[in-house]
Coordinates of C-alpha atoms in Angstrom, one line a residue:
X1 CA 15.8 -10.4 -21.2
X2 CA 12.9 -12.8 -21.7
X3 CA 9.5 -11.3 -22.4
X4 CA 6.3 -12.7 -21.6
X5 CA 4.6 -14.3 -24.4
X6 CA 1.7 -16.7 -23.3
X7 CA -0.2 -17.7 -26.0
X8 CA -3.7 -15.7 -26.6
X9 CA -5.6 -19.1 -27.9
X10 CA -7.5 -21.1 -25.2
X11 CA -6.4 -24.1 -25.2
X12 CA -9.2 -27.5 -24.0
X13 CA -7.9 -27.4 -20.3
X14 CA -8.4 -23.8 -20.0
X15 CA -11.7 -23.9 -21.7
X16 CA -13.3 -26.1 -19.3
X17 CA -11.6 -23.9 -16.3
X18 CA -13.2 -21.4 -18.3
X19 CA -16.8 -22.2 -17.5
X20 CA -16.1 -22.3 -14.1
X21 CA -15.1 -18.9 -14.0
X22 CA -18.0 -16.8 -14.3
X23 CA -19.7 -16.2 -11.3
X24 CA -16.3 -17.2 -8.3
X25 CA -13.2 -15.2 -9.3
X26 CA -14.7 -14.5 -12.8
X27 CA -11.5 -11.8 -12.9
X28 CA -9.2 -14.9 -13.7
X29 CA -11.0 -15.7 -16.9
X30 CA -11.1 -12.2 -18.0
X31 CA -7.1 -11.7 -17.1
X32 CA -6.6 -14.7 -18.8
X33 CA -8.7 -13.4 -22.4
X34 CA -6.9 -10.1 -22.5
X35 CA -3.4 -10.3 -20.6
X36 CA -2.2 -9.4 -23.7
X37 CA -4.2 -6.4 -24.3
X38 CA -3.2 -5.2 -20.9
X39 CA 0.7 -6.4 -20.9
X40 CA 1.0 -5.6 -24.9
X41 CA 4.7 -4.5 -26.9
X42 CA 4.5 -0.8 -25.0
X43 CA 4.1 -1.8 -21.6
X44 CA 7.0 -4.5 -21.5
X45 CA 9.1 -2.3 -23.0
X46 CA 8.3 -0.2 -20.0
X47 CA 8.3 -3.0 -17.3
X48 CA 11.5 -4.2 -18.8
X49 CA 12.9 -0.5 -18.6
X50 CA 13.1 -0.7 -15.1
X51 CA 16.3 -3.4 -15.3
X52 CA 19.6 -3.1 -16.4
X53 CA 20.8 -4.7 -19.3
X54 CA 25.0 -4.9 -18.3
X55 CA 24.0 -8.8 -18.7
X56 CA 25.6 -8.7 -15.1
X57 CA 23.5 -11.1 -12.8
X58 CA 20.8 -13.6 -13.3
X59 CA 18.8 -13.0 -15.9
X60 CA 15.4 -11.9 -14.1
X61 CA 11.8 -13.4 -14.5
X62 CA 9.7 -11.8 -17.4
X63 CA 9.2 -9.0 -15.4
X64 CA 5.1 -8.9 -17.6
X65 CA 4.6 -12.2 -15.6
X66 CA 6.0 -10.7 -11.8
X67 CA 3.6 -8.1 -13.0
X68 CA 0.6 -9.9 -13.6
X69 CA 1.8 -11.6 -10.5
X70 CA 1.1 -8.9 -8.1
X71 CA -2.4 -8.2 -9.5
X72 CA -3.2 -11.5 -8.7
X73 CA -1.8 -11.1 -5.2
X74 CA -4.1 -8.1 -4.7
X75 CA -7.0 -10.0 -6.1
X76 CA -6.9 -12.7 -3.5
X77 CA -4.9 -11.1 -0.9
X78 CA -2.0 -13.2 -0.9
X79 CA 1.1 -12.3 0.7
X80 CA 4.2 -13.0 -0.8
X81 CA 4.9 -16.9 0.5
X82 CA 1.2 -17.8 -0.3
X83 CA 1.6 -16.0 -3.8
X84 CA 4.2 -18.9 -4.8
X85 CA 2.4 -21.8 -3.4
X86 CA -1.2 -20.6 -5.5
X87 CA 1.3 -20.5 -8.7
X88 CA 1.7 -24.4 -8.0
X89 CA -1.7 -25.3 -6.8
X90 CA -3.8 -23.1 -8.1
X91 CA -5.0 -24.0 -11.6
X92 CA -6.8 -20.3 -12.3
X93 CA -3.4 -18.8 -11.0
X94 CA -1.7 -21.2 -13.5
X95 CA -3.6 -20.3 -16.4
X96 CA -3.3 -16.9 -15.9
X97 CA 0.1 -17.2 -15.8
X98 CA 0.6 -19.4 -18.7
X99 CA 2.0 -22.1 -16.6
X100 CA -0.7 -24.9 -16.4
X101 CA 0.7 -28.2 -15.4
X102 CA 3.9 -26.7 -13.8
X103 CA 5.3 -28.8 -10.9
X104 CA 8.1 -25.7 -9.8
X105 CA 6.7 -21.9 -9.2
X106 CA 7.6 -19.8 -12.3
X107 CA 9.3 -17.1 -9.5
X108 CA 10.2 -16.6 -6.0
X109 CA 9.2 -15.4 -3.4
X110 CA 12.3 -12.8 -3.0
X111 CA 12.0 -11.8 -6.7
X112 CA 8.5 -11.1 -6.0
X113 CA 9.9 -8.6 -3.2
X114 CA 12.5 -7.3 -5.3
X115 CA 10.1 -6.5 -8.1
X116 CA 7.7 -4.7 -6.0
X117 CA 10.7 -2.8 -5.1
X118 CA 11.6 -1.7 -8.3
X119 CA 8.5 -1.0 -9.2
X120 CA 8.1 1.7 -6.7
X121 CA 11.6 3.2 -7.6
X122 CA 10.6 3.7 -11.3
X123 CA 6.7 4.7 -10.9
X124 CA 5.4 1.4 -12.4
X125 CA 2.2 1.2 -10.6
X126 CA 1.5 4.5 -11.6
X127 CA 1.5 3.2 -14.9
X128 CA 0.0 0.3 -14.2
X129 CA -3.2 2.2 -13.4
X130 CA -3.2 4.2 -16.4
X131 CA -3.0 1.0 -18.5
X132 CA -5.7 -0.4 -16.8
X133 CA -8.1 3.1 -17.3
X134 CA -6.7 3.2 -20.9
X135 CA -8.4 -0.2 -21.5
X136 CA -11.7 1.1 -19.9
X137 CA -11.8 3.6 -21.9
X138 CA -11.4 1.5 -24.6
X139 CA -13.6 -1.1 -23.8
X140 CA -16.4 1.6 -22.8
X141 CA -16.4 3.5 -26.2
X142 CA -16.2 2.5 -30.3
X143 CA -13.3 3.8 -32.2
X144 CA -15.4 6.7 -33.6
X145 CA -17.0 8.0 -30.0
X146 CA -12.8 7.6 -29.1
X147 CA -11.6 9.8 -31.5
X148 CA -14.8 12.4 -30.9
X149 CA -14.6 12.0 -26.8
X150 CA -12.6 15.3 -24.7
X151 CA -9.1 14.9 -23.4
X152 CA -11.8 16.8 -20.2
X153 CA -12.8 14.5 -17.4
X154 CA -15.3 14.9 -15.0
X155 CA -13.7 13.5 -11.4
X156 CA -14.8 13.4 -7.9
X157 CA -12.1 13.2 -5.1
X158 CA -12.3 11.3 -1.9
X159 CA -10.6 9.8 0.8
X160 CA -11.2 7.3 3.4
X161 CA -8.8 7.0 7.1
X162 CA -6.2 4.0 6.6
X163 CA -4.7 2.2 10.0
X164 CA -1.0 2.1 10.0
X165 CA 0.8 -1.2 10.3
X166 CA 3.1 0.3 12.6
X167 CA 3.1 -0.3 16.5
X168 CA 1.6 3.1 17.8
X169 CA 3.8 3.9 21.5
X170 CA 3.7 7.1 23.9
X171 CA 6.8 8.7 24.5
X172 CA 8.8 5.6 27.2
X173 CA 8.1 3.0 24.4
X174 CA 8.8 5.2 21.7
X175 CA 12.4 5.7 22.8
X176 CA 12.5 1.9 24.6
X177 CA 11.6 0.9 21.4
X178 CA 14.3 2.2 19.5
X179 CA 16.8 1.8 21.6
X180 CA 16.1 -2.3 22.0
X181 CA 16.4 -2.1 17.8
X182 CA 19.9 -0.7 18.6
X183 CA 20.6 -3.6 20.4
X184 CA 19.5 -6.2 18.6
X185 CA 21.1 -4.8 15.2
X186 CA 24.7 -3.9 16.8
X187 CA 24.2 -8.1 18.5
X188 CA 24.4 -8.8 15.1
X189 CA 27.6 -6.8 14.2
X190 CA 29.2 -7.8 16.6
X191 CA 28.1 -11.3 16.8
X192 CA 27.9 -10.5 20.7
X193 CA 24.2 -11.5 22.9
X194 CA 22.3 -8.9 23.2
X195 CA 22.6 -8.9 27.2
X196 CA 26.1 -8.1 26.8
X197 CA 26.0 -5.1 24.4
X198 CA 23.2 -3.8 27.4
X199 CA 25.5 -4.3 30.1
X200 CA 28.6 -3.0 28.6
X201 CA 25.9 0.3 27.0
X202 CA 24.9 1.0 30.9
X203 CA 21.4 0.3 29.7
X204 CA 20.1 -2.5 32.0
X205 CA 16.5 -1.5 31.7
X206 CA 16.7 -3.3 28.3
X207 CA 17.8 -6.6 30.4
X208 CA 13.3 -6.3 31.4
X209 CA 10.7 -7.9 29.8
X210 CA 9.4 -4.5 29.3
X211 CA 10.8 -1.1 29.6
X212 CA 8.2 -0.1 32.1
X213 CA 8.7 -3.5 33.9
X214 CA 12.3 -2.9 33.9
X215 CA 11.5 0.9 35.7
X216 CA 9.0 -0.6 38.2
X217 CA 7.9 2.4 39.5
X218 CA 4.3 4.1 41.0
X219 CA 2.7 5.0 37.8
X220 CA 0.3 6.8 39.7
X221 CA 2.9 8.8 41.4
X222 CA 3.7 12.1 39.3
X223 CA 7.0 12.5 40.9
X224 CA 8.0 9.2 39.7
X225 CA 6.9 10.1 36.4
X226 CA 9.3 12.0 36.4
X227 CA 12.3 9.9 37.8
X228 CA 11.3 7.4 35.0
X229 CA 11.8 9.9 31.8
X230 CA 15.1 10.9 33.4
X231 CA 16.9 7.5 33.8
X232 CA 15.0 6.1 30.7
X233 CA 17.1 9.5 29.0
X234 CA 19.8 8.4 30.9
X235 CA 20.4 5.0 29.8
X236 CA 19.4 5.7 26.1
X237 CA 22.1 8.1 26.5
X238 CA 24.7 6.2 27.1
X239 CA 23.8 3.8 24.6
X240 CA 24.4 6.4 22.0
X241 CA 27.6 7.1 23.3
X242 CA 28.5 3.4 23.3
X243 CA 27.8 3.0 20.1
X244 CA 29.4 6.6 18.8
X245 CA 32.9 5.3 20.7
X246 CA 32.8 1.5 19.1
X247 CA 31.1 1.1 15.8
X248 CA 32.5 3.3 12.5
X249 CA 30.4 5.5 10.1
X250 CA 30.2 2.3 8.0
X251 CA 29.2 0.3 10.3
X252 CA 26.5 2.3 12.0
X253 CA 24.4 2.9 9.2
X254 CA 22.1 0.3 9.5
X255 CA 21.6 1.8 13.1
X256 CA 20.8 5.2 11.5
X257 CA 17.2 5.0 11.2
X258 CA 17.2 4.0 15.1
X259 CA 19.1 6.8 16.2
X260 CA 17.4 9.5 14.2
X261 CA 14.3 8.0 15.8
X262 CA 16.0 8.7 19.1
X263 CA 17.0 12.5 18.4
X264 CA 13.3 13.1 16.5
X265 CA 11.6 11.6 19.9
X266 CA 13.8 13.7 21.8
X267 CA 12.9 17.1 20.1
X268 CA 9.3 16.5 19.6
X269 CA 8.0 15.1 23.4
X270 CA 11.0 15.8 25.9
X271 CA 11.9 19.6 27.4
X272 CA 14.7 20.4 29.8
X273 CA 13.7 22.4 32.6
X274 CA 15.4 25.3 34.8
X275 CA 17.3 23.1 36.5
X276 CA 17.9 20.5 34.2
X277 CA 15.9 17.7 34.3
X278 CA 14.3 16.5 31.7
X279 CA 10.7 15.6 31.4
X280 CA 8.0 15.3 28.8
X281 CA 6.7 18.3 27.0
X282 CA 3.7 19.8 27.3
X283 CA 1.3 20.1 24.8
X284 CA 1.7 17.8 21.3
X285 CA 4.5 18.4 18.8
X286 CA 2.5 19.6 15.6
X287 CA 4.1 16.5 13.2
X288 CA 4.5 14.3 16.2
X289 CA 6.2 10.7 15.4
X290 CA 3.8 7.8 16.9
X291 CA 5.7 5.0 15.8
X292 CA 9.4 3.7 15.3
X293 CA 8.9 0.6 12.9
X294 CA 6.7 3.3 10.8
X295 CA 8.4 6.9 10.7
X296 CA 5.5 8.4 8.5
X297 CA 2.2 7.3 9.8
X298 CA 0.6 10.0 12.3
X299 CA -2.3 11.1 14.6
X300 CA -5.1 12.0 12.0
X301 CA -9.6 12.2 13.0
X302 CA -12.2 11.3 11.5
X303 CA -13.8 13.5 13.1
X304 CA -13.8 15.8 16.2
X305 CA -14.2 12.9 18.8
X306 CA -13.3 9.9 16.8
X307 CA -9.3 9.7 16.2
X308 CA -6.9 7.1 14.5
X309 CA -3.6 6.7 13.9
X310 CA -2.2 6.1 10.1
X311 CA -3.0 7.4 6.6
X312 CA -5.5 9.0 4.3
X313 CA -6.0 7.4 0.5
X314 CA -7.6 9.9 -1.6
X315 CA -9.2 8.5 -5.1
X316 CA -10.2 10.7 -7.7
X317 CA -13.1 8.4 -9.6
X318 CA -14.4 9.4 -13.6
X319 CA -17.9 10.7 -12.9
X320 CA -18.3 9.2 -16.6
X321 CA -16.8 5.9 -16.5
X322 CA -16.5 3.4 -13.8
X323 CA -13.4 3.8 -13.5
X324 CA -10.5 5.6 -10.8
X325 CA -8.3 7.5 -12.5
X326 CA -5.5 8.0 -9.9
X327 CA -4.6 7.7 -6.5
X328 CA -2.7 9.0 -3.3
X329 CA -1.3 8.9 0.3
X330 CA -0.9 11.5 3.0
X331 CA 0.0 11.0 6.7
X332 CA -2.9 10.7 8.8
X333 CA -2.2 14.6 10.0
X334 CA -2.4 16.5 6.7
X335 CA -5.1 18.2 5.5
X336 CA -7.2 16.6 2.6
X337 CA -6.6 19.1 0.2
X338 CA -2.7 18.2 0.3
X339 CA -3.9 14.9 -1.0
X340 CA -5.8 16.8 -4.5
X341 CA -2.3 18.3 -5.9
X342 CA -1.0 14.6 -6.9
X343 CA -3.6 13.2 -7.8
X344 CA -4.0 16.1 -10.2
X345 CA -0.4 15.9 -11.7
X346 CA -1.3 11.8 -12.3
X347 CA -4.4 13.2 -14.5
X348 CA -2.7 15.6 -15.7
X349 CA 0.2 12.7 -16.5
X350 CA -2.3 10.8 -18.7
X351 CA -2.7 14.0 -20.7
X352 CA -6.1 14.6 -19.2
X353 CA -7.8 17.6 -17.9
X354 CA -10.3 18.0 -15.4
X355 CA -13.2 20.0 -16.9
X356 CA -15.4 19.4 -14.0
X357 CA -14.0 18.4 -9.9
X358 CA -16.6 17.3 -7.5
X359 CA -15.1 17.1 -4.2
X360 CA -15.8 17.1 -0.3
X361 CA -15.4 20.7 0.6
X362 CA -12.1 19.9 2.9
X363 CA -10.4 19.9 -0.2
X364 CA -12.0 23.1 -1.3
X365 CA -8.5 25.1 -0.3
X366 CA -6.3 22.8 -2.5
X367 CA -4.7 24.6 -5.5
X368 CA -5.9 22.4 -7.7
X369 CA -9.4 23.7 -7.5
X370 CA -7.9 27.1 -8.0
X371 CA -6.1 26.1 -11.6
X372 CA -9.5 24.0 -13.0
X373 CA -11.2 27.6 -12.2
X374 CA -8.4 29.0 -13.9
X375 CA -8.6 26.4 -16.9
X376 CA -12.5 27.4 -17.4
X377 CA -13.8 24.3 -15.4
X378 CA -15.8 24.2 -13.1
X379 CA -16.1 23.3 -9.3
X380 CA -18.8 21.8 -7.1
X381 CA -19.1 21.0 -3.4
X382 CA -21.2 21.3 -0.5
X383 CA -20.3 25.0 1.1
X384 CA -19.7 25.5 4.7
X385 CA -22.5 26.0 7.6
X386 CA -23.5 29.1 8.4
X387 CA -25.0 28.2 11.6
X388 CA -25.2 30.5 15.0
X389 CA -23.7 29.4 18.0
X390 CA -27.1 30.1 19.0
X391 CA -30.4 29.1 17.9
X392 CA -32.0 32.5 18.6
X393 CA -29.2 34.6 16.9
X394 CA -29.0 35.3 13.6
X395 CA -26.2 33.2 11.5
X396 CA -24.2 34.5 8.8
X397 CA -27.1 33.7 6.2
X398 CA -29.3 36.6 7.9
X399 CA -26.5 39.4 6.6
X400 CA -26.4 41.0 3.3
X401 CA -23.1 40.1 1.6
X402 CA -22.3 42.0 -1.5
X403 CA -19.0 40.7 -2.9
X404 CA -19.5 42.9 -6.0
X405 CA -19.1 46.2 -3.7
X406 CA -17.3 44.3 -0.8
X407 CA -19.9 45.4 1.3
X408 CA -21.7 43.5 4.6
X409 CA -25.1 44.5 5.6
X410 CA -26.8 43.3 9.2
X411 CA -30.3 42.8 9.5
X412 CA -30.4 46.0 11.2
X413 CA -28.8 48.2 7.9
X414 CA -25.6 48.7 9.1
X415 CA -23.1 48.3 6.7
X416 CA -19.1 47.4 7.2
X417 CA -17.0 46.7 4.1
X418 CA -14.8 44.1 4.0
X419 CA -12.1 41.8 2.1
X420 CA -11.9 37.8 2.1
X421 CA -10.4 36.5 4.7
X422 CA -11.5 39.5 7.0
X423 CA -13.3 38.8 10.5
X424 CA -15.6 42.2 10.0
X425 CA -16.8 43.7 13.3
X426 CA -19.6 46.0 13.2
X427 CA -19.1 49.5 14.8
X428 CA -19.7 48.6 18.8
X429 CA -21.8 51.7 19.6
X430 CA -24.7 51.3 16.4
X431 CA -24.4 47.4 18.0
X432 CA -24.9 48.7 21.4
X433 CA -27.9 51.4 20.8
X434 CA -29.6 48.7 18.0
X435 CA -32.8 46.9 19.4
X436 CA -32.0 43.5 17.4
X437 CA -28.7 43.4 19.5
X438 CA -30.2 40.3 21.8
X439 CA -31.3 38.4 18.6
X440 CA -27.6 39.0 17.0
X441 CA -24.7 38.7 19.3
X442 CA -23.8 37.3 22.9
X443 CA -21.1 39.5 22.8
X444 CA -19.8 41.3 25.7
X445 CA -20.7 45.3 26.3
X446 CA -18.6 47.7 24.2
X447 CA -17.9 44.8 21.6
X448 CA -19.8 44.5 17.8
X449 CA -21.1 41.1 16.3
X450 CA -18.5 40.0 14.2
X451 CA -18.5 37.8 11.1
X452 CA -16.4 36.0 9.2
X453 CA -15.9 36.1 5.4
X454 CA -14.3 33.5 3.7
X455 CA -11.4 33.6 1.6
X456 CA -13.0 31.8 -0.6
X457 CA -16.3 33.9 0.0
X458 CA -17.8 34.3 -3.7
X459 CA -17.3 30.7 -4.5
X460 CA -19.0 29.6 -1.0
X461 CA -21.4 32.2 -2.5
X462 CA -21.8 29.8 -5.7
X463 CA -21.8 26.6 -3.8
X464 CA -24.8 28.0 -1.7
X465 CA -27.2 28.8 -4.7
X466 CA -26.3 25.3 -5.9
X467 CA -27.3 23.8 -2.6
X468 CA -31.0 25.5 -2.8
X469 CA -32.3 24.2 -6.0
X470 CA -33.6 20.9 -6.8
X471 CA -31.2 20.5 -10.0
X472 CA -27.9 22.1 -8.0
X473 CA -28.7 18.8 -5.4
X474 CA -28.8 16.7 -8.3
X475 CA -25.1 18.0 -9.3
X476 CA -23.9 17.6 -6.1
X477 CA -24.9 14.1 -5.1
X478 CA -22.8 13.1 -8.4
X479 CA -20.0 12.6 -6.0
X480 CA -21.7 9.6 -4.1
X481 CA -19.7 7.8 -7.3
X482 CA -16.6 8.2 -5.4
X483 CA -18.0 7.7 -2.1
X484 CA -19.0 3.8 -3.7
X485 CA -15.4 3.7 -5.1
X486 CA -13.9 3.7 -1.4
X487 CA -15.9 1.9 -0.3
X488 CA -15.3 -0.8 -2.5
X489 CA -11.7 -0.5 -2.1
X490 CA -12.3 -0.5 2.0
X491 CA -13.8 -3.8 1.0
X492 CA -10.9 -5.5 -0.9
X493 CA -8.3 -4.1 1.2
X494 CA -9.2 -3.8 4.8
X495 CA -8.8 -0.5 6.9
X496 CA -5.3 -1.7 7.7
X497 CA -2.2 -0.6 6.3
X498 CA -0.5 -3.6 4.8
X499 CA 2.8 -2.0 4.4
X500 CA 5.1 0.1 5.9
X501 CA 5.6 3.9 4.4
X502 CA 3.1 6.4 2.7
X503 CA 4.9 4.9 -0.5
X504 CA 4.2 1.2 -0.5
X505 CA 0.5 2.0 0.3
X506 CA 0.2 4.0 -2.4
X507 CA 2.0 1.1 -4.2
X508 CA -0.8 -1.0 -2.3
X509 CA -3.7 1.4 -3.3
X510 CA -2.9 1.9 -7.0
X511 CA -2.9 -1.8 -7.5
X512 CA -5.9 -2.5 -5.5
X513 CA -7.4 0.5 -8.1
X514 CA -6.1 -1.0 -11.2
X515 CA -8.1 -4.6 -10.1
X516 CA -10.9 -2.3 -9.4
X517 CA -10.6 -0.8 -13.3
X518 CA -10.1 -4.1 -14.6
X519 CA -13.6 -5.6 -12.7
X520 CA -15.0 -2.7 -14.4
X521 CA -14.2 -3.4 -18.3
X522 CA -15.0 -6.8 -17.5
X523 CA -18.2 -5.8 -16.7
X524 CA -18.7 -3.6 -19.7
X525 CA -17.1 -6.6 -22.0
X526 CA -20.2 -8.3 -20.6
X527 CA -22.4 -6.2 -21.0
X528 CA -21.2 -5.3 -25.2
X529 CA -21.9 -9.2 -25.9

């Protein structure tokens, strides 16, 4: 296999392209310095790791050069068509790539794709990432501070709302959807129009521009609703069928994501009643499927009245260094603390520890904060309100919590004991005869006031005292760092998914991290001369 080996000597073309490249795209000229610091002997051997070497085949690019490749794709935003033309008229992409003067594109645009491909089957933007925070770190520190500095990092975690790329359908679209995809992939099969395959499938609502067009019913009309689901069922039915009785097991794979789209549709918004109609479901299936051309995206807020459909990214940024450390991507509907246990094992990957984790307190019930307790670190976020539902009541910070004894006090003296994760009601009667009952509970005659402790009570407990001193503030506002690091990102990326999958945008967000990292040791190359 050919490696990449572009010289390291400027030659007097790419000096004067140089010294246009330091204020516009100045991440060319620093690519172009130290490529081969970043793409040195270990990480070929890696990248080349990820092909066969049978000899079967043509022999691939350098798979260093597809590499640098798709960091310059990120960098401008390219897609893959417009990532071949810039290697051909595009001098700073040229001399990046070692190919000034070249008349042909040094790859194509399908082993571009199939690079990307295997770089997500064999974890190579993962690495990717480290290399580029392994030359940070580098950059950022002499040899002697290098061999004094902690394998422990200080890291704040984050994560921003990402748009799916997928068309996001209610429940007649979702299966129309899928069931037109059926079509048009068993047209090709059978090398047959599709009109045909819907004719002989008893599915002439597929004939419409629409599938609601091809209904035509009163959408206003409940009843009709109704009538719609059931023929829509009806139809899709017997396109399954169809296809069951004239296409083999071989043969229908291709079809299989379709029809699993079908059955998952099926289960999570349709219910058949008494009698045996079918009609939608009330109420929202908990992992509920909003798209077919994206199985994995989902219904996800950013807050209580401001939804959206996709993905979260989640960061975790070296309070230290500027630089991001590692990345990942959860459906839209997940909690954020899901998105903390990856990261962690990517850190943890790099043979770092996390001494110190700043994070937003959503992510306070991940396990990872539980195992950098464990490992002696420590934790900071902002705790949890303690706010009345009323103004005039006493909240939660009025009561005497003893976590020591286990012990609740009111303002009143009574005491309850407790244990985390208890909803502690105070004996009705003492609540009844007490004269502070107006100024403590709403609640109805013969019932306590009730509060709830935590789980997580006596770190809540910690988080608090933090929160009312001037140097705990200072602590927590550390994690603004991360909160700049999104927002950066948002910047170079969009709020758009640009692929398909909670894979590929991790794909998408590592290397949009890793030219983040790379900005960064430029910077601090800058700032040494």
């Amino acid at each position: 296999m050919e490696r990449w080996s572009p010289p390291v000597e400027l030659s007097r073309q790419e000096q004067s392209l140089m010294k246009r490249l330091t204020r516009v795209r100045a991440l060319f000229g620093f690519l172009r310095l130290h490529r081969h610091e970043l793409f040195d002997e270990t990480f070929q051997e890696q990248l080349e790791g990820m092909y066969r070497t049978t000899g079967a085949g043509e022999p691939p690019h350098p798979p260093a050069l597809m590499c640098m490749v798709t960091l310059l794709q990120g960098y401008v935003g390219a897609s893959d068509a417009e990532a071949v033309e810039l290697s051909v008229v595009d001098l700073r992409w040229q001399m990046v790539l070692g190919c000034l003067g070249a008349a042909t594109p040094p790859f194509s645009q399908g082993a571009l794709q199939a690079f990307r491909e295997r770089m997500l089957a064999h974890e190579m933007d993962r690495v990717l990432l480290e290399r580029t925070v392994a030359l940070v770190r580098s950059g950022a520190m002499t040899e002697g501070e290098r061999r004094a500095v902690s394998k422990a990092l200080r890291v704040a975690i984050d994560s921003r709302p990402l748009a799916g790329a997928g068309r996001v359908e209610d429940t007649i679209n979702l299966l129309g959807h899928a069931a037109r995809s059926i079509v048009r992939v068993v047209s090709k099969i059978m090398d047959r129009p599709p009109e045909e395959i819907c004719r002989k499938a008893r599915i002439p609502l597929l004939l419409a521009p629409s599938i609601k067009a091809g209904l035509d019913l009163d959408w206003s009309d409940p009843k009709q609703k109704v009538l719609a689901i059931q023929m829509l069922e009806r139809q899709v039915s017997s396109l399954q069928q169809w296809v069951d009785r004239h296409l083999d097991d071989v043969v229908e794979q291709p079809l299989r994501p379709y029809l699993d789209a079908i059955t998952q549709v099926r289960g999570q918004d349709l219910e058949t009643a008494e009698d045996g109609t079918v009609r939608i479901r009330q109420g929202v299936a908990p992992d509920r499927r909003v798209s077919i051309e994206d199985a994995e995206m989902r219904h996800g807020r950013k807050s209580r009245s401001k939804r959206f459909d996709g993905y979260k990214e989640h960061i975790a940024r070296d309070l230290d260094l500027p630089v991001i450390v590692a990345c990942a991507v959860t459906p839209a509907n997940r909690p954020e603390e899901e998105g903390a246990v990856p990261i962690a094992k990517d850190i943890q990957h790099q043979r770092l520890r996390i001494a110190e984790l700043h994070i937003d307190r959503a992510y306070v019930n991940s396990p990872v904060v539980g195992d950098v307790i464990h490992a002696k670190g420590k934790v900071f976020s902002k705790p949890w309100g303690q706010r009345a539902r009323s103004p005039d009541l006493f909240s939660k910070r009025d009561f005497n919590i003893d976590l020591r004894t286990k012990t609740i006090t009111c303002p009143a003296g009574q005491v309850e004991a407790f244990e985390p994760g208890d909803t502690v009601e105070f004996d009705p009667e003492e609540c009844g005869a007490c004269p502070l009952r107006t100024r403590c509970t709403q609640a109805a005659s013969g019932r306590g006031r009730t509060v709830s402790i935590a789980e997580d009570e006596a770190l809540q407990s910690k988080f608090r005292e933090l929160q009312q001193t001037a140097p705990g503030r200072a602590v927590l506002r550390q994690r603004t760092a991360v909160e700049h690091a999104l927002a950066h990102i948002a910047a170079r990326k969009g709020h758009s998914a640009r692929y398909m999958g909670a894979r590929r945008n991790l794909f998408d967000l590592r290397r949009a991290a890793a030219i983040q990292n790379l900005e960064a040791a430029q910077r601090l190359v800058q700032e040494a001369a």
